[in-house]
mmCIF file of N, CA, C and O in Angstrom:
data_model
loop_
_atom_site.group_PDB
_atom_site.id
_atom_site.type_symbol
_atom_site.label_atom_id
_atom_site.label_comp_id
_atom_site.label_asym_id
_atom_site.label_seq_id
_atom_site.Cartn_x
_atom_site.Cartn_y
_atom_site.Cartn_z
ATOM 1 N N UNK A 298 40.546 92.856 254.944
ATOM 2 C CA UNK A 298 41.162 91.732 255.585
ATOM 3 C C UNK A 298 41.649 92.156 256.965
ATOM 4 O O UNK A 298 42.101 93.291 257.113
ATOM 5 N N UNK A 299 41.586 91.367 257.902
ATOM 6 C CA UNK A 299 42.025 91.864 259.242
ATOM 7 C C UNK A 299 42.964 91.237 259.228
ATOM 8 O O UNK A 299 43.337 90.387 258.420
ATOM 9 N N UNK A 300 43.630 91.796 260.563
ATOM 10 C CA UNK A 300 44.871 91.364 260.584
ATOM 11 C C UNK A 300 45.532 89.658 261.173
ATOM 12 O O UNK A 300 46.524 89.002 260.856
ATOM 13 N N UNK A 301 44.512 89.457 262.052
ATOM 14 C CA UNK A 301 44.861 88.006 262.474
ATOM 15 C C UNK A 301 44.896 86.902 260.851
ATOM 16 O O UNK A 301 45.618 85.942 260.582
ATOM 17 N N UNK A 302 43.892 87.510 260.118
ATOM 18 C CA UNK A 302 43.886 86.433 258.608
ATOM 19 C C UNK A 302 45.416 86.784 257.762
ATOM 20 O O UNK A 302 46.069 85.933 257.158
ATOM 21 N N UNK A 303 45.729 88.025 257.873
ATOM 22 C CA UNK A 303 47.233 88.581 257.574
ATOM 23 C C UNK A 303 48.218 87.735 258.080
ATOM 24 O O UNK A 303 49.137 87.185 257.472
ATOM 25 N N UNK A 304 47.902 87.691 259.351
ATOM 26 C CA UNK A 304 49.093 86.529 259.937
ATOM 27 C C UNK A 304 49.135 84.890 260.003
ATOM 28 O O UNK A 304 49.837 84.056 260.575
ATOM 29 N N UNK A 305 48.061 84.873 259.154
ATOM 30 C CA UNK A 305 47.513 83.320 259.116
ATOM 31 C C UNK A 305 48.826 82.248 258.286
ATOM 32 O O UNK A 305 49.710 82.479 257.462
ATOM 33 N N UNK A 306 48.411 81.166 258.945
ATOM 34 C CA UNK A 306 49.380 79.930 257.878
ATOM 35 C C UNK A 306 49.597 79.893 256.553
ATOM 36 O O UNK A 306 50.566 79.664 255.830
ATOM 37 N N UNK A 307 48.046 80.277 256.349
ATOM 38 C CA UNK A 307 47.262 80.103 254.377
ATOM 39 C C UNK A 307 47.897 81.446 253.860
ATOM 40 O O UNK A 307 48.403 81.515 252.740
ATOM 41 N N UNK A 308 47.822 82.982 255.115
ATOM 42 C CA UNK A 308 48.584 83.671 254.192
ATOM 43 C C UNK A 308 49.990 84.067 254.005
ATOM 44 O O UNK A 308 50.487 84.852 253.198
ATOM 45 N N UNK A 309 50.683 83.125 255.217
ATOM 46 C CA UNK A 309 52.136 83.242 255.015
ATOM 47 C C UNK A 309 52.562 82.368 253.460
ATOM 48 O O UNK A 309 53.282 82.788 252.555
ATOM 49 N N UNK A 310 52.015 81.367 253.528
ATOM 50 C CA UNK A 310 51.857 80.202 252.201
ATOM 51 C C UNK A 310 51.691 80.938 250.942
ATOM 52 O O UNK A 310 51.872 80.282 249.916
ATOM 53 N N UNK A 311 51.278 82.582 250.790
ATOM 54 C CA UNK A 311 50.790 82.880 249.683
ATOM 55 C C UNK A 311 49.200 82.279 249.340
ATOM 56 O O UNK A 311 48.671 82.337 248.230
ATOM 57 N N UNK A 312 48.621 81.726 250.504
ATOM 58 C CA UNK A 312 47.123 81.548 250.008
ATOM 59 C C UNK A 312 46.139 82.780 250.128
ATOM 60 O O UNK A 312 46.147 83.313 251.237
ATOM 61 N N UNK A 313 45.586 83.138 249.507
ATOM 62 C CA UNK A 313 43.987 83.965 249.669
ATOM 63 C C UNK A 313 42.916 83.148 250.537
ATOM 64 O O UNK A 313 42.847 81.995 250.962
ATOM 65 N N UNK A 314 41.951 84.529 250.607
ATOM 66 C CA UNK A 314 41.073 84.116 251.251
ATOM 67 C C UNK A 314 40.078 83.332 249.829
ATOM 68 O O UNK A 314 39.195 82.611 250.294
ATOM 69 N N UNK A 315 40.087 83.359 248.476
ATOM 70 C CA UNK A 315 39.380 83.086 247.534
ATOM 71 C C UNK A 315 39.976 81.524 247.723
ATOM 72 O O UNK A 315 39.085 80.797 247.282
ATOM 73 N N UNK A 316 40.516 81.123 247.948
ATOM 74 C CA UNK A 316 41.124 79.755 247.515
ATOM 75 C C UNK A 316 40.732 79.482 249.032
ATOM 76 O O UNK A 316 40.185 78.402 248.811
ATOM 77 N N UNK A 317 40.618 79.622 250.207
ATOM 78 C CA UNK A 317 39.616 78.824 251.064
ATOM 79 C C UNK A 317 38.181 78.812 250.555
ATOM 80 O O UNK A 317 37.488 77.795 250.528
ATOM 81 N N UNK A 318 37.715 80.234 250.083
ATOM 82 C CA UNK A 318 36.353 79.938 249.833
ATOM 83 C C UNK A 318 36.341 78.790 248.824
ATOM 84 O O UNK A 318 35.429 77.998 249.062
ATOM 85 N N UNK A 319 37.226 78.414 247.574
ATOM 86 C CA UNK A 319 37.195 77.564 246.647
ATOM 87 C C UNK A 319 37.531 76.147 247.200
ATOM 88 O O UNK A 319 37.324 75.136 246.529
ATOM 89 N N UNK A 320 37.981 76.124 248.264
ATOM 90 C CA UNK A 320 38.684 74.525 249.155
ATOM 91 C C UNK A 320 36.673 74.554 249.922
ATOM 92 O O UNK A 320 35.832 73.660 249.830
ATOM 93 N N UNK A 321 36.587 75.494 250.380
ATOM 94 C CA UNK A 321 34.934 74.720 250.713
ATOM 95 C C UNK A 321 34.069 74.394 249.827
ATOM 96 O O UNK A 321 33.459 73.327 249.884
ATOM 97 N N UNK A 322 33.843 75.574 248.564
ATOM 98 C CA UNK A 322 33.299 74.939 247.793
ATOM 99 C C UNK A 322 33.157 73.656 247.520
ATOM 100 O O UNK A 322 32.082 73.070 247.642
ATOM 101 N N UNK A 323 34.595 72.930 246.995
ATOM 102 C CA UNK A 323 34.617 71.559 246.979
ATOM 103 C C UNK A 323 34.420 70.981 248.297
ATOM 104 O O UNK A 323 34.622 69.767 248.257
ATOM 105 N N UNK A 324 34.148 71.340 249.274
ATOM 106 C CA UNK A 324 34.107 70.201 250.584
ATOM 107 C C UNK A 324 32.552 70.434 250.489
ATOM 108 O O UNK A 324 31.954 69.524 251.064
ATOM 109 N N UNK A 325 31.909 71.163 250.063
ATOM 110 C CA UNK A 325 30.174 71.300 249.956
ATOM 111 C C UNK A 325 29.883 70.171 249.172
ATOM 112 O O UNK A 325 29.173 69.236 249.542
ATOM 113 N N UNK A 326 30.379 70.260 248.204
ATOM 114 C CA UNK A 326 30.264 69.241 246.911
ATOM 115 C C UNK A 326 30.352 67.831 246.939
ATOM 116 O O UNK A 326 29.675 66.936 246.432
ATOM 117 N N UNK A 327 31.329 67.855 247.637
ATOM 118 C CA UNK A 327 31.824 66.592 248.045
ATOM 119 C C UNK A 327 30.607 65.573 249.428
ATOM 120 O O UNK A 327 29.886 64.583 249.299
ATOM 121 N N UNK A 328 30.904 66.406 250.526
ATOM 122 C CA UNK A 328 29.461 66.441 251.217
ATOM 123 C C UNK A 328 27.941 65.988 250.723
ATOM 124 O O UNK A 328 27.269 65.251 251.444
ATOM 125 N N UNK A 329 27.486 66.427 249.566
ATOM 126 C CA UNK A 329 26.200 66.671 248.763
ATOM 127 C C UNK A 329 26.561 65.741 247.789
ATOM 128 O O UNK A 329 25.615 65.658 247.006
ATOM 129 N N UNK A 330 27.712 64.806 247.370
ATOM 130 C CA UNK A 330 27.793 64.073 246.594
ATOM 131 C C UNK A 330 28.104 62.387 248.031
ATOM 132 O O UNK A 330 27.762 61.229 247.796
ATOM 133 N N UNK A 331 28.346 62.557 248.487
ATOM 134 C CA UNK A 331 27.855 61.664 249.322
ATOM 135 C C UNK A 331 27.071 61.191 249.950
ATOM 136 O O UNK A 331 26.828 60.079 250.418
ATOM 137 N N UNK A 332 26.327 62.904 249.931
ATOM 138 C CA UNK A 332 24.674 62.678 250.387
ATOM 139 C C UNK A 332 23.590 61.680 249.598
ATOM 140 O O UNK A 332 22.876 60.798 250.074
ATOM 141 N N UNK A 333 23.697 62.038 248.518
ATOM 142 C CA UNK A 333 23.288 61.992 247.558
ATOM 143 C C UNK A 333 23.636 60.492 246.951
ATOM 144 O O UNK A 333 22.757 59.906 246.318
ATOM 145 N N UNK A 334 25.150 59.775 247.189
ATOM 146 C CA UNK A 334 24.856 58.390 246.723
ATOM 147 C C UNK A 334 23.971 57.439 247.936
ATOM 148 O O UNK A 334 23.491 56.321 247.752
ATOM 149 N N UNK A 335 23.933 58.147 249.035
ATOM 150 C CA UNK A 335 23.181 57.130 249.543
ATOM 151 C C UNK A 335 21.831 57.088 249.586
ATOM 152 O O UNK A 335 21.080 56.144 249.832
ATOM 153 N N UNK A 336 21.605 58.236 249.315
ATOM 154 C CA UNK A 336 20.004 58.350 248.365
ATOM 155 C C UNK A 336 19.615 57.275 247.762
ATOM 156 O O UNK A 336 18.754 56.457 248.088
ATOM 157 N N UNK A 337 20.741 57.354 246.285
ATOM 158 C CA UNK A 337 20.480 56.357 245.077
ATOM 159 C C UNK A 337 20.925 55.151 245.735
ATOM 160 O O UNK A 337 20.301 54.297 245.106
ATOM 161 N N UNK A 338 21.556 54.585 246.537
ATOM 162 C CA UNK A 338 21.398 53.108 247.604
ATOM 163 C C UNK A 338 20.252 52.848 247.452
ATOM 164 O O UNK A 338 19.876 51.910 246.750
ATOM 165 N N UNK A 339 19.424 53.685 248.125
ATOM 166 C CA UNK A 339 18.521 53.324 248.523
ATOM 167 C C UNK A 339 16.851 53.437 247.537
ATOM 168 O O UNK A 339 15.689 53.067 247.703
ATOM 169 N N UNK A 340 17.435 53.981 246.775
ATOM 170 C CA UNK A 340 16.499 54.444 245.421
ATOM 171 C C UNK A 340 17.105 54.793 244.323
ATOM 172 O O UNK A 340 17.462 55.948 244.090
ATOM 173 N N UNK A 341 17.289 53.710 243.473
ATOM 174 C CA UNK A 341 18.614 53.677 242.312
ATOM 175 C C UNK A 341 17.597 53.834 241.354
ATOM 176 O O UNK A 341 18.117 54.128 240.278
ATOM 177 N N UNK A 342 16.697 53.783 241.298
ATOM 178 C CA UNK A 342 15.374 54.696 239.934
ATOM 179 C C UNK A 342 15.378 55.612 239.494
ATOM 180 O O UNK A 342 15.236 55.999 238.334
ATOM 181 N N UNK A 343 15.634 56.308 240.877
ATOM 182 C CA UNK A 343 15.180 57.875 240.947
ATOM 183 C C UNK A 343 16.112 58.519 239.768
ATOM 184 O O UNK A 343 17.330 58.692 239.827
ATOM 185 N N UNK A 344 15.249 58.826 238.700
ATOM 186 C CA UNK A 344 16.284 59.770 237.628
ATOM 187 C C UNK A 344 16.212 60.993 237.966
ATOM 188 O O UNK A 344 16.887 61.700 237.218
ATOM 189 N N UNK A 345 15.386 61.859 239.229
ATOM 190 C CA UNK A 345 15.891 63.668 239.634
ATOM 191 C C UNK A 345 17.177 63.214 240.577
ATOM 192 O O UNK A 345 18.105 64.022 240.631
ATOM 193 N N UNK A 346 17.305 61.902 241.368
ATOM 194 C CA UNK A 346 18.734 62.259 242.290
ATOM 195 C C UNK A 346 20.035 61.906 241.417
ATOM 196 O O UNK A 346 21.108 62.115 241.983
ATOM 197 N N UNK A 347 20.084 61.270 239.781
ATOM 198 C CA UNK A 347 20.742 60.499 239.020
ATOM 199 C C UNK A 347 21.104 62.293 238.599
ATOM 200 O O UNK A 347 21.993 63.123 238.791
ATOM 201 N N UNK A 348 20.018 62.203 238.048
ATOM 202 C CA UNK A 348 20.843 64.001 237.116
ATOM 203 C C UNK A 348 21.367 64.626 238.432
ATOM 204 O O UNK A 348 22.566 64.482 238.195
ATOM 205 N N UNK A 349 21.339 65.071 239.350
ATOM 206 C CA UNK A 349 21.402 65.620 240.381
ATOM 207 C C UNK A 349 23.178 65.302 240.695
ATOM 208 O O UNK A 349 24.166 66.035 240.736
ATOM 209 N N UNK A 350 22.978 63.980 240.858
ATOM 210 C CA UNK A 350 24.788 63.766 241.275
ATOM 211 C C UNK A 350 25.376 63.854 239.995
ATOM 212 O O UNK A 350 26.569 64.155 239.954
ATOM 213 N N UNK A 351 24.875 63.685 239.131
ATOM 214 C CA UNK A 351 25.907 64.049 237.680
ATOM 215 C C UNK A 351 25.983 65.427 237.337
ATOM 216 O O UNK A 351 26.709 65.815 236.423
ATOM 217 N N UNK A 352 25.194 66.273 238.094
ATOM 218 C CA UNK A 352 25.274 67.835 238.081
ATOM 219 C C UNK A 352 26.659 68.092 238.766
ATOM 220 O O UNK A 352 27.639 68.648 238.271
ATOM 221 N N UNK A 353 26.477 67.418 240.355
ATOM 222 C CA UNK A 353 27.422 67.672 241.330
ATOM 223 C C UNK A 353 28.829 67.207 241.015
ATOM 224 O O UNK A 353 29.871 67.705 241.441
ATOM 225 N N UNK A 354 28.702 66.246 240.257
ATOM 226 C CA UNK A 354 30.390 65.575 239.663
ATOM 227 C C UNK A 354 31.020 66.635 239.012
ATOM 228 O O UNK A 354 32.146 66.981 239.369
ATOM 229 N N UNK A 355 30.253 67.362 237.826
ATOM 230 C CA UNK A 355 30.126 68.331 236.591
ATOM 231 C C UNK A 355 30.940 69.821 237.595
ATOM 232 O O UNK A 355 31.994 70.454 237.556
ATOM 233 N N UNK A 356 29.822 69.807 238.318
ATOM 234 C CA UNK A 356 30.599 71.116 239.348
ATOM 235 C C UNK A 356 31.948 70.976 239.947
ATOM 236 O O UNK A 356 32.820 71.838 240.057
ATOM 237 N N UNK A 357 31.963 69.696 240.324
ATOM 238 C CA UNK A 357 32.843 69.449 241.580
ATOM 239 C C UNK A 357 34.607 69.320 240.366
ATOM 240 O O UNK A 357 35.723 69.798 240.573
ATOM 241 N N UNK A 358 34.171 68.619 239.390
ATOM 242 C CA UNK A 358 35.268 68.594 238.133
ATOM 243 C C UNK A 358 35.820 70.627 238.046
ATOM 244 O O UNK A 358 36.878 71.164 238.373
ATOM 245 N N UNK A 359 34.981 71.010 237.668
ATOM 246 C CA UNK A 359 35.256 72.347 237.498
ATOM 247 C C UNK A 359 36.048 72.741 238.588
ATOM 248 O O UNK A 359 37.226 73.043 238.395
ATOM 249 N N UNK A 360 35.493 72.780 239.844
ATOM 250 C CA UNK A 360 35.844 73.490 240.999
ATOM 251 C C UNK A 360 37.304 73.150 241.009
ATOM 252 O O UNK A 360 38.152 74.027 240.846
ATOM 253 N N UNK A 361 37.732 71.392 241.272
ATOM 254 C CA UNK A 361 39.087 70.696 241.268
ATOM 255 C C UNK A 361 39.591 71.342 240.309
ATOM 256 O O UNK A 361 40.699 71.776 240.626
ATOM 257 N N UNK A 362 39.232 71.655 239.090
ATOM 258 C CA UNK A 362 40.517 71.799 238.016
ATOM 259 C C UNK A 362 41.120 73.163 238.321
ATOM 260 O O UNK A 362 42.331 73.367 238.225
ATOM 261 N N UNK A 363 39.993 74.351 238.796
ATOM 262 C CA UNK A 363 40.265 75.686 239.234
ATOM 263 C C UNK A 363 40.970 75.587 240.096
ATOM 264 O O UNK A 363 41.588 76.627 240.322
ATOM 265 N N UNK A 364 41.247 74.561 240.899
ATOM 266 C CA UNK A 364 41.834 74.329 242.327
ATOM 267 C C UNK A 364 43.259 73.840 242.447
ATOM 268 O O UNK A 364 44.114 74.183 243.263
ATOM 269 N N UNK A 365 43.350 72.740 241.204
ATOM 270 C CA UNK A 365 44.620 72.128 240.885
ATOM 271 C C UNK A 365 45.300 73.377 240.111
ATOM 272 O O UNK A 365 46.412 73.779 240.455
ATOM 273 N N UNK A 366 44.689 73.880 239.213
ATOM 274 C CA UNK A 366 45.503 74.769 238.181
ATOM 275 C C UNK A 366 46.331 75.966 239.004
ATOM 276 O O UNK A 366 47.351 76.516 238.590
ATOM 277 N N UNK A 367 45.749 76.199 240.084
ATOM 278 C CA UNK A 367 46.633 77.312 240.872
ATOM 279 C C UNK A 367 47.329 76.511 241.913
ATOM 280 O O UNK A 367 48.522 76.811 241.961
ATOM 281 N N UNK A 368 46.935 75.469 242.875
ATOM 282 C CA UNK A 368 47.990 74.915 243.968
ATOM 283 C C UNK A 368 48.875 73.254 243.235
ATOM 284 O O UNK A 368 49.965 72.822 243.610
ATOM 285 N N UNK A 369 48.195 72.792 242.423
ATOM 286 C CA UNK A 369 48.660 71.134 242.211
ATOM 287 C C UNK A 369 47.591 70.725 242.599
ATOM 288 O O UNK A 369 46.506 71.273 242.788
ATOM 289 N N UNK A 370 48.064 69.406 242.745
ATOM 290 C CA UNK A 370 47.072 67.961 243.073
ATOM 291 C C UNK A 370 46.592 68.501 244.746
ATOM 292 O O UNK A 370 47.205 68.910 245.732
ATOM 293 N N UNK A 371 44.851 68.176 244.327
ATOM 294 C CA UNK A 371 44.413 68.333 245.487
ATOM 295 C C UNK A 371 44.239 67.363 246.401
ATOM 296 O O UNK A 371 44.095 67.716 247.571
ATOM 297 N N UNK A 372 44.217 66.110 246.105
ATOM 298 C CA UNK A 372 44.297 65.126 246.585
ATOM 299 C C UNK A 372 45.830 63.872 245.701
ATOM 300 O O UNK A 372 46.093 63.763 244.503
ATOM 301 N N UNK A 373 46.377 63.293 246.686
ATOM 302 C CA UNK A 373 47.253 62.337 245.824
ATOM 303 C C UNK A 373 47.088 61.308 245.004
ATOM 304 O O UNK A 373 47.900 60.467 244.617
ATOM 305 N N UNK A 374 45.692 61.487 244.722
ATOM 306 C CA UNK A 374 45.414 60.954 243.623
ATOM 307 C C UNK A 374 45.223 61.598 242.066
ATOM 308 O O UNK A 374 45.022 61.033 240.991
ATOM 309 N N UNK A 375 45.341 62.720 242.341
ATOM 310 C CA UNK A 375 45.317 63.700 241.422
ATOM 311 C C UNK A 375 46.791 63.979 240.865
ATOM 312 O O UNK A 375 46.968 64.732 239.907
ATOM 313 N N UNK A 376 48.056 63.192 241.659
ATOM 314 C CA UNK A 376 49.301 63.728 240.706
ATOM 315 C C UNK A 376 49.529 62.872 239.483
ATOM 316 O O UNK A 376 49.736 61.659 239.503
ATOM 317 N N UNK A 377 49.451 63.856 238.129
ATOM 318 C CA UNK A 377 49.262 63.480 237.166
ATOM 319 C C UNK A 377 50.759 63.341 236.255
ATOM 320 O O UNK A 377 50.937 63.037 235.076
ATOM 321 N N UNK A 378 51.646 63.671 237.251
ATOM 322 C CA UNK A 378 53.249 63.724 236.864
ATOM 323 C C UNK A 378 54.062 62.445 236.898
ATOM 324 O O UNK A 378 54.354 61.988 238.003
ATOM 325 N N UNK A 379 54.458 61.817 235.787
ATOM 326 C CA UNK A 379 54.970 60.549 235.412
ATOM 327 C C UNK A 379 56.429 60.825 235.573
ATOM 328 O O UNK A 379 57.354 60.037 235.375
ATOM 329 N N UNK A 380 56.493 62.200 236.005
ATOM 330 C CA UNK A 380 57.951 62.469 236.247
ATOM 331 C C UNK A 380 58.412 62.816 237.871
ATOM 332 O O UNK A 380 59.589 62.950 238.207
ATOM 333 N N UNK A 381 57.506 62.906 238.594
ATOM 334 C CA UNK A 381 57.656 63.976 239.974
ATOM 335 C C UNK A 381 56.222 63.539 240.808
ATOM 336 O O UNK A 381 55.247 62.955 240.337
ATOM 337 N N UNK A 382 56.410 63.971 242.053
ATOM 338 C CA UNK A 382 55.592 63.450 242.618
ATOM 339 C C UNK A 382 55.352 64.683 243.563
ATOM 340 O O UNK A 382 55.932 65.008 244.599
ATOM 341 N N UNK A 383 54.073 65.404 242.720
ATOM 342 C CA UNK A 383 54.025 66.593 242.765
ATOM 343 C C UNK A 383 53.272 67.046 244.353
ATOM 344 O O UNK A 383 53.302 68.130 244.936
ATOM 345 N N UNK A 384 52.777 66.067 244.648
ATOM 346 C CA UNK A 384 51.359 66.329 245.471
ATOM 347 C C UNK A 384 52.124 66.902 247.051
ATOM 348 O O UNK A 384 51.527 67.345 248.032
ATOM 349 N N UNK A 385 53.424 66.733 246.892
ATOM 350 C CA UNK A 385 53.910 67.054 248.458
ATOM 351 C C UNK A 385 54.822 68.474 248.196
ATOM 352 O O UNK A 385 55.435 69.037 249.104
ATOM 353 N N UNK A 386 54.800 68.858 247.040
ATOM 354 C CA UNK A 386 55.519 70.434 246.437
ATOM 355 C C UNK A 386 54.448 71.360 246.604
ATOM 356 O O UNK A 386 55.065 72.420 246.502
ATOM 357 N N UNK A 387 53.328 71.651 246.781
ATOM 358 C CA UNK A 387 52.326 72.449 247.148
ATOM 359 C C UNK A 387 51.743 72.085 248.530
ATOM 360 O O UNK A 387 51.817 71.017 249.138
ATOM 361 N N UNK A 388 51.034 73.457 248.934
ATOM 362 C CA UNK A 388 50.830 73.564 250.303
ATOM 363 C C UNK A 388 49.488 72.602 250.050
ATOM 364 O O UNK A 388 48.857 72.333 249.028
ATOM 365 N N UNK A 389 49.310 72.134 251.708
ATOM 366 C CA UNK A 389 48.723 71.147 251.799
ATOM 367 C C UNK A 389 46.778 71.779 251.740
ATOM 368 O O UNK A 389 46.454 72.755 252.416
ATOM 369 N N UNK A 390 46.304 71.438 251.335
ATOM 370 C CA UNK A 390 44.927 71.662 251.606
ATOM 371 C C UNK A 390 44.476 72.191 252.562
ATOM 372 O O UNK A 390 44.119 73.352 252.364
ATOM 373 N N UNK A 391 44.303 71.701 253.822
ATOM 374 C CA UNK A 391 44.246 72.259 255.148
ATOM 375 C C UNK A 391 44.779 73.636 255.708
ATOM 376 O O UNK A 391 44.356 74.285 256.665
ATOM 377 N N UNK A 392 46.237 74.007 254.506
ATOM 378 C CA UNK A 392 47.098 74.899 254.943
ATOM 379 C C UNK A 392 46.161 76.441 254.013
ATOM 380 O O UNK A 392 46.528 77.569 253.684
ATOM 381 N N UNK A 393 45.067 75.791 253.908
ATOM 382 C CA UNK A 393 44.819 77.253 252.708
ATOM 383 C C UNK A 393 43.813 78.167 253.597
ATOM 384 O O UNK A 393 43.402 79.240 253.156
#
């Protein structure tokens, strides 16, 4: 690790460099799942782009839960707390 990433926002926050690589992951996913519905717009038959985005949901579920389970809600739609309103107690996405 060099030192400018030492002095970074994400690692004053206690973020790693694994949890940016895991915040792109999902922005790949996410990307390729948007790609991908406008595919099926435009060709809602197609059962290789149908399995294809239900692959990418499948991944993208995984990735979020790996993602929530160490920072919280990755998005504010994700706070699942009927008690607290968790999504502004963890560092922000951007900050990782």
């Amino acid at each position: 690790m060099n030192r400018s990433y030492n002095n970074s926002p994400a690692a004053r926050n206690g973020c790693s460099h694994n949890d940016s690589v895991l915040l792109r992951k999902i922005q790949e996913i996410d990307f390729s799942l948007y790609e991908v519905v406008l595919y099926l717009d435009a060709y809602p038959n197609c059962a290789e782009a149908l399995n294809y985005y239900h692959s990418l949901l499948d991944t993208r579920a995984v990735l979020v839960s790996e993602y929530e389970h160490k920072h919280g809600p990755l998005t504010a739609f994700s706070n699942v707390s009927k008690s607290s309103w968790d999504w502004t107690k963890t560092p922000w996405p951007w900050q990782l």
